[in-house]
Amino acid sequence: MFNFQCDYTEGAHKNIIDALVKTNMEQTSGYGVDAYCESAKAKIKAACSAPDADVHFLVGGTQTNTTVISSVLRPYQGAVCAAEGHIAVHETGAIEATGHKVLPLPCENGKITASQVKNYIAGHYASETAEHEVQPGMVYISFPTECGTIYSKDELRAIHAVCKEYDIPLFVDGARLGYGLADPRCDLTLAEFAANCDIFYIGGTKCGALFGEAVVIMNKKYAKDFRYCIKRHGGMFAKGRLLGIQFDTLFTDDLYFNITRAAVESALRIRKAFEKKGVSFFGDSMTNQQFPILTDAQIEYLSKNSLPEFWCNAENGKKVVRFCTSWATQKEAVDTLVSDIENM
Amino acid sequence: MFNFQCDYTEGAHKNIIDALVKTNMEQTSGYGVDAYCESAKAKIKAACSAPDADVHFLVGGTQTNTTVISSVLRPYQGAVCAAEGHIAVHETGAIEATGHKVLPLPCENGKITASQVKNYIAGHYASETAEHEVQPGMVYISFPTECGTIYSKDELRAIHAVCKEYDIPLFVDGARLGYGLADPRCDLTLAEFAANCDIFYIGGTKCGALFGEAVVIMNKKYAKDFRYCIKRHGGMFAKGRLLGIQFDTLFTDDLYFNITRAAVESALRIRKAFEKKGVSFFGDSMTNQQFPILTDAQIEYLSKNSLPEFWCNAENGKKVVRFCTSWATQKEAVDTLVSDIENM
Amino acid sequence: MFNFQCDYTEGAHKNIIDALVKTNMEQTSGYGVDAYCESAKAKIKAACSAPDADVHFLVGGTQTNTTVISSVLRPYQGAVCAAEGHIAVHETGAIEATGHKVLPLPCENGKITASQVKNYIAGHYASETAEHEVQPGMVYISFPTECGTIYSKDELRAIHAVCKEYDIPLFVDGARLGYGLADPRCDLTLAEFAANCDIFYIGGTKCGALFGEAVVIMNKKYAKDFRYCIKRHGGMFAKGRLLGIQFDTLFTDDLYFNITRAAVESALRIRKAFEKKGVSFFGDSMTNQQFPILTDAQIEYLSKNSLPEFWCNAENGKKVVRFCTSWATQKEAVDTLVSDIENM
Amino acid sequence: MFNFQCDYTEGAHKNIIDALVKTNMEQTSGYGVDAYCESAKAKIKAACSAPDADVHFLVGGTQTNTTVISSVLRPYQGAVCAAEGHIAVHETGAIEATGHKVLPLPCENGKITASQVKNYIAGHYASETAEHEVQPGMVYISFPTECGTIYSKDELRAIHAVCKEYDIPLFVDGARLGYGLADPRCDLTLAEFAANCDIFYIGGTKCGALFGEAVVIMNKKYAKDFRYCIKRHGGMFAKGRLLGIQFDTLFTDDLYFNITRAAVESALRIRKAFEKKGVSFFGDSMTNQQFPILTDAQIEYLSKNSLPEFWCNAENGKKVVRFCTSWATQKEAVDTLVSDIENM
């Protein structure tokens, strides 16, 4: 049975495991100030063409979102985001736990637009009762979004321009960043992407690492005392070098890009197989998550070998399910699924 | 050069690394509901003679303290603890970040007593302005304490009795629990220890794991919805099985107990060497942390091979330093240090 | 010029002012434990037919909502409410400041239904990812709602039944409670209303007092240590007797009911005048707030003597405006407005 | 029986009551943007010789402290204060409720010194584990302190200089400011006092008003969006003009200064009477609070006419009690007490 339910079912890429094994009995300082973290930071900054950026390593996504968001907002400010954004839906109030309201905007395909953001913020300041409402203090988007779509260079730039106009940061949740950059329609390099964010993170957990997210602070204005924020949120990892080693490995010889590109290629093979059968899709993902709309019979048929995740109900009794590929997806698994699709 | 500065300088015990390597490409569900977590929980409950306990796995100590403390307190309550307790000093306000005041009591050798706790709580309720002060809502102690000392069975029982009298939980921070139980003066088994706590955690990070802490909720009253609390604090680890595998390994064939006992034996060899030279100690630790009081010349001499951590200044220009052993300490390192002590 | 923009433009009812003047130089204890507070509490409990209720006095509405909500929720829980509910919109994140998410449901005429609430909560517990979302921990409604509508006895009872089913409290924001009970269609007495809430508050600020809200805790389960919560939220009013005196006066000789009924009668005179002119209304308020849909010319004409508040845009270039009456509204003001409406 | 237990046993000064009665049926805008607030602000700025200051009115002291402190600190920062400071002891964790640790320093006579503050802050930044501890982000002092003492011009200036050195604000809790300025040893005018603070508040509740505290933000850096902070903390008073009217009255014809000076004169008459009897004092207050050290017999004797508050136990079975005078203290009350002291 092949599990396509999510992109964190396995451990870590072989190179990472090898590096952890090899360095296991070395003695290093704790809390992320060791040589492996330094090396990883240097490689990430190089990959982002951002020599002046600050890079920090955290363990998981919710922790990263919470730490970054509470670090950049003033107490009465909230985070503007898509209604389907991860922080709006799936973090058990972790953002509110830091005292901040999430300000969701209606979204299409998981995305919000610069003009939506602009109208929302302008509307706030135009209101006579602005002080009675939460002030929009940042914009949060996901790249790719929770439903696998991406922002184009122009879209990202336009949102960033609105942020600059109001002097608030644009923070991009890159839990699946590698898969987004590997979308064949993506017109952004990592460096171009980075240049249009104030802060973002490079997801490791879903992209080849055992765990770990690399926060990149592009705008120095938001860099001050970030390590205090990490510690306050329980994110100062004792054996910090474990994060350094993993990201150092991912950013050696383009491993991060290669493994995520391969995952997207697998996803698109699956997509094509569904398309051939006339299956339509929920949303418009060209990344590692595919959301075909299937009948119960089709789902049952495919599930004999390949496990998808139920996503939501669709019209006519059909269901949207999610097939995720990842850095760990085996050719055999994709071959089997594609073959089953052809025969379903 | 051997580093004795802390007990988290290396990776993980070989058995854990082997298990992680072996299981790396298996596919499991996320968030701690996999078979490895189930197995680890069963073994921990058995080791605690607590079949009805709830066990949860978190990544690090600050996160664990924050999650547990904010889970059991009502908003206007605080955590009574030793003034030198980790939550009072070294967590960048992580407890206050959840809205709760830390209520430190003066401590000796890192410990507080049942009568201190009793007097403090009784004093609160006797005050006419009780409502203007933070209500003591739990007791937090560390076992062993931050300076390596432990509570006896009677001392622990007495503190627990006060907690029961006021219907508040006793939470024990066991970041170094294994080292405490291995103290030759310890008169508590893990099961006896567990029976005298409402909640405690078994530290993995400092006791053989790459990372991870196992929270054991002995008192069902505090168990409800704990997973929501974990998620809200960013502690719901995506690849939960990594925690399960590590604790499953630690609680197989008494590995946890064996490796921490060996570390304490090493520490006591070092202690004995210092004692032979007439060196006196800060505090009274018989666990893996030793705090000799040395002259600058002695520190310099030892530092040619063995790195201690500066702890605090002592009288007559001397200094307290800390030598930590751990599950990873090599015989060669201890031999070298002991020999250097003999010759210093 | 008569100001109809809101119901807190004047000071307090003459009887209250007289009582404050008369008692001004008396010496009493602080923080709400004086004889005036005791007397007021007794009268409120009698008016609610709730001899066992707990009554507490706070200064304002946001403070009251924040204190009550954070008192009854566990950290990972949120408050289910109407999307137009005051806590969802107009409190600058005061609820989120206590760590809790507001969980808005779509509403009609400002109201939510028992079946909506039931579906929402049942949906939460049915979700496989429930632990990744905020748990619904209470229901908050306003009576009357922000747009002047009220719940019938059956509607209130049905919502309360859902709350009981899930063992969560129903909290009713009664900032304008008197005006709601005075709605000619209201089929609830104060006692019947109280019997169907777990906690509610009787608004003073908008109903005859200088300031002050009386929290009534009907369900003992939520009463423990409430004064700690008040103090923690900065709501422990030093000269507590000022609140006691005001509510004691309001609940003497039915003053609270008489003055709010008179205000609603004035509002309905204004409504009738608009109806006669064929004007239609936004929503369906029969309380002290009226929301006629007018042309710019009509608004301008009326504004020569009577100031309404802009509410929102309507179709065909028309606007919704709000005319509020209150305990302080003078007959002359209503006569003038009605006459202007007839001539507009 | 005369009550000397605290300085908030009565209502408000006659001029304030008269002004409230006179303006009662006027209609004004809510939330503190009315003409009375404007006038009061202008008078306060004039009294402080601070035309550029921002002035805001809040209802009570805890609310004010919470709002100001959470407004100026970043999340990982805490407030340095005296161990006996009000925020450290008597606010039921209201500061911690906003996520911030209170950082108490040992104090003498309720006061801390510039060198203490300097050493503490310098020590923080010198620590290798600074990031693991709460960063000192502001200094909070009370003027007068909780035990009636005051800071001299030099002392205040020196503390302010340390704050400037570290670019953090000095916030002064002036709940009893008028009584402090009336201390015969005080070498500060209100304007000189103001010039040496970044933010402070002028207490109304204990100094002639029914309630209300006027926050004065001297340093523009901390002024941005303060009204959002007020609203978020439930402090945006609906009938804001009630605060404006009260402070406008207090700052008309030096009423604030005159009534607090008279209260201090009464307190010093009482002090002198005790001194004549050879009674010694706890602390060194020359303001409206006096803390004689008495035998049980003496306390009982005085209590037949005059009620003091128990403060704490002293040596030899004696007790410290507090006698408070206020703007409302009658000559007859002081005469009676002085006569009783003479005869005790």
Coordinates of C-alpha atoms in Angstrom, one line a residue, chain C residues 115-315:
Chain C
S115 CA -29.2 24.6 14.6
Q116 CA -26.3 26.6 13.3
V117 CA -24.6 26.4 16.6
K118 CA -25.3 22.7 16.8
N119 CA -24.0 22.0 13.4
Y120 CA -20.9 24.0 14.0
I121 CA -20.0 22.2 17.2
A122 CA -20.9 18.8 16.0
G123 CA -18.9 19.5 12.9
H124 CA -15.9 20.3 15.0
Y125 CA -16.0 17.1 17.0
A126 CA -16.6 15.1 13.8
S127 CA -13.5 16.4 12.1
E128 CA -10.4 14.2 12.0
T129 CA -8.3 17.3 12.6
A130 CA -10.4 18.7 15.4
E131 CA -7.3 19.0 17.6
H132 CA -5.8 21.3 14.9
E133 CA -8.7 23.7 15.2
V134 CA -10.0 25.9 18.0
Q135 CA -12.6 24.0 20.1
P136 CA -15.9 25.8 20.5
G137 CA -16.0 26.5 24.3
M138 CA -19.0 28.8 24.7
V139 CA -21.7 30.6 22.8
Y140 CA -22.0 34.4 22.9
I141 CA -25.0 36.2 21.7
S142 CA -26.3 39.8 22.2
F143 CA -29.7 40.6 23.4
P144 CA -30.8 42.7 21.7
T145 CA -28.3 42.2 18.8
E146 CA -26.1 44.9 17.4
C147 CA -28.9 45.7 14.9
G148 CA -31.7 45.8 17.4
T149 CA -33.3 42.4 17.0
I150 CA -34.2 40.0 19.8
Y151 CA -34.4 36.3 20.4
S152 CA -37.7 34.8 21.3
K153 CA -38.1 32.5 24.3
D154 CA -38.1 29.5 22.1
E155 CA -35.0 30.6 20.2
L156 CA -33.1 31.4 23.3
R157 CA -34.1 28.1 24.9
A158 CA -33.0 26.1 21.9
I159 CA -29.6 27.7 21.8
H160 CA -29.3 27.1 25.5
A161 CA -30.2 23.4 25.0
V162 CA -27.4 23.0 22.6
C163 CA -25.0 24.5 25.1
K164 CA -26.2 22.2 27.8
E165 CA -25.7 19.2 25.4
Y166 CA -22.1 20.1 24.9
D167 CA -21.6 21.3 28.5
I168 CA -20.5 24.8 27.5
P169 CA -21.9 28.1 28.7
L170 CA -24.3 30.5 27.0
F171 CA -23.2 34.0 27.7
V172 CA -25.5 36.8 26.7
D173 CA -24.2 40.4 26.1
G174 CA -27.0 42.6 27.5
A175 CA -25.4 46.0 26.9
R176 CA -28.9 47.1 25.8
L177 CA -30.9 44.4 27.7
G178 CA -33.6 46.8 28.9
Y179 CA -34.4 47.9 25.4
G180 CA -34.6 44.3 24.3
L181 CA -37.0 43.3 27.0
A182 CA -39.1 46.4 26.1
D183 CA -39.5 45.2 22.5
P184 CA -43.3 44.8 22.1
R185 CA -42.7 41.4 20.5
C186 CA -40.5 40.2 23.4
D187 CA -42.1 37.1 25.1
L188 CA -39.5 37.0 27.9
T189 CA -39.5 38.5 31.3
L190 CA -36.1 39.2 32.9
A191 CA -36.5 36.1 35.0
E192 CA -37.3 33.9 32.0
F193 CA -34.4 35.4 30.1
A194 CA -32.0 34.8 33.0
A195 CA -33.2 31.2 33.4
N196 CA -32.0 30.5 29.9
C197 CA -28.5 31.9 30.2
D198 CA -25.5 30.6 32.1
I199 CA -24.0 34.1 32.4
F200 CA -25.3 37.4 31.1
Y201 CA -24.9 41.1 31.9
I202 CA -27.3 43.9 32.4
G203 CA -26.1 46.9 30.7
G204 CA -26.1 50.1 32.7
T205 CA -24.0 52.5 30.5
K206 CA -26.6 52.6 27.7
C207 CA -29.6 52.2 30.0
G208 CA -29.6 55.1 32.5
A209 CA -26.3 54.8 34.4
L210 CA -23.2 57.0 34.1
F211 CA -21.4 53.7 33.5
G212 CA -21.5 50.1 34.7
E213 CA -22.5 46.6 33.7
A214 CA -23.9 44.0 36.1
V215 CA -22.7 40.5 35.4
V216 CA -25.1 37.8 36.5
I217 CA -23.7 34.3 36.8
M218 CA -26.7 31.9 36.8
N219 CA -24.7 28.7 36.6
K220 CA -22.6 28.2 39.7
K221 CA -20.1 26.2 37.7
Y222 CA -18.8 29.4 36.3
A223 CA -18.7 31.5 39.5
K224 CA -15.5 30.3 41.1
D225 CA -12.9 33.0 41.7
F226 CA -14.6 35.5 39.4
R227 CA -13.3 38.4 41.4
Y228 CA -9.7 37.3 40.7
C229 CA -10.6 37.5 37.0
I230 CA -12.1 41.0 37.4
K231 CA -8.9 42.2 39.1
R232 CA -6.7 40.6 36.6
H233 CA -8.5 42.5 33.8
G234 CA -8.2 45.8 35.5
G235 CA -11.9 45.8 36.3
M236 CA -11.8 45.9 40.1
F237 CA -13.2 49.4 40.5
A238 CA -11.7 51.1 43.5
K239 CA -14.8 53.0 44.6
G240 CA -17.0 50.1 43.9
R241 CA -19.9 51.7 45.7
L242 CA -20.4 54.0 42.7
L243 CA -21.5 50.9 40.7
G244 CA -23.6 49.6 43.6
I245 CA -25.4 52.9 44.0
Q246 CA -26.2 53.1 40.3
F247 CA -27.6 49.6 40.0
D248 CA -29.4 49.9 43.3
T249 CA -31.2 53.0 41.9
L250 CA -31.9 51.4 38.6
F251 CA -33.5 48.4 40.3
T252 CA -35.6 50.4 42.7
D253 CA -39.3 50.9 41.7
D254 CA -38.6 49.3 38.3
L255 CA -36.7 52.3 37.1
Y256 CA -34.6 50.2 34.7
F257 CA -37.6 48.8 33.0
N258 CA -39.6 52.0 32.9
I259 CA -36.9 54.2 31.3
T260 CA -35.9 51.6 28.7
R261 CA -39.6 51.0 27.8
A262 CA -40.1 54.7 27.3
A263 CA -37.1 54.8 25.1
V264 CA -38.5 52.0 22.9
E265 CA -41.8 53.8 22.7
S266 CA -40.1 56.8 21.4
A267 CA -38.2 54.7 18.9
L268 CA -41.4 53.1 17.7
R269 CA -43.1 56.5 17.2
I270 CA -40.2 57.4 15.0
R271 CA -40.5 54.1 13.2
K272 CA -44.2 54.6 12.6
A273 CA -43.5 58.0 11.1
F274 CA -41.1 56.5 8.7
E275 CA -43.5 53.7 7.8
K276 CA -46.2 56.2 7.1
K277 CA -43.9 57.8 4.5
G278 CA -43.3 54.4 2.9
V279 CA -39.7 54.2 4.1
S280 CA -38.4 50.7 4.5
F281 CA -35.9 49.5 7.1
F282 CA -32.6 47.6 7.4
G283 CA -33.2 44.6 9.6
D284 CA -36.2 44.2 11.8
S285 CA -35.6 46.2 15.0
M286 CA -38.4 46.9 17.3
T287 CA -36.1 48.2 20.0
N288 CA -34.4 51.6 20.6
Q289 CA -32.3 51.5 17.5
Q290 CA -34.1 52.2 14.1
F291 CA -32.4 51.8 10.8
P292 CA -34.4 53.5 8.0
I293 CA -33.2 53.4 4.5
L294 CA -33.1 57.0 3.2
T295 CA -32.0 59.1 0.3
D296 CA -29.3 61.7 0.7
A297 CA -31.9 64.4 0.4
Q298 CA -34.0 62.9 3.2
I299 CA -31.0 62.5 5.5
E300 CA -30.0 66.1 4.8
Y301 CA -33.5 67.3 5.5
L302 CA -33.8 65.5 8.8
S303 CA -30.2 66.5 9.9
K304 CA -31.2 70.1 10.2
N305 CA -32.7 69.2 13.6
S306 CA -31.8 65.5 14.3
L307 CA -28.5 63.8 13.9
P308 CA -28.5 60.1 12.9
E309 CA -25.5 57.9 12.4
F310 CA -24.4 56.6 9.1
W311 CA -24.7 52.8 9.2
C312 CA -24.0 51.4 5.7
N313 CA -24.8 51.9 2.0
A314 CA -28.0 50.5 0.6
E315 CA -29.2 49.9 -3.0

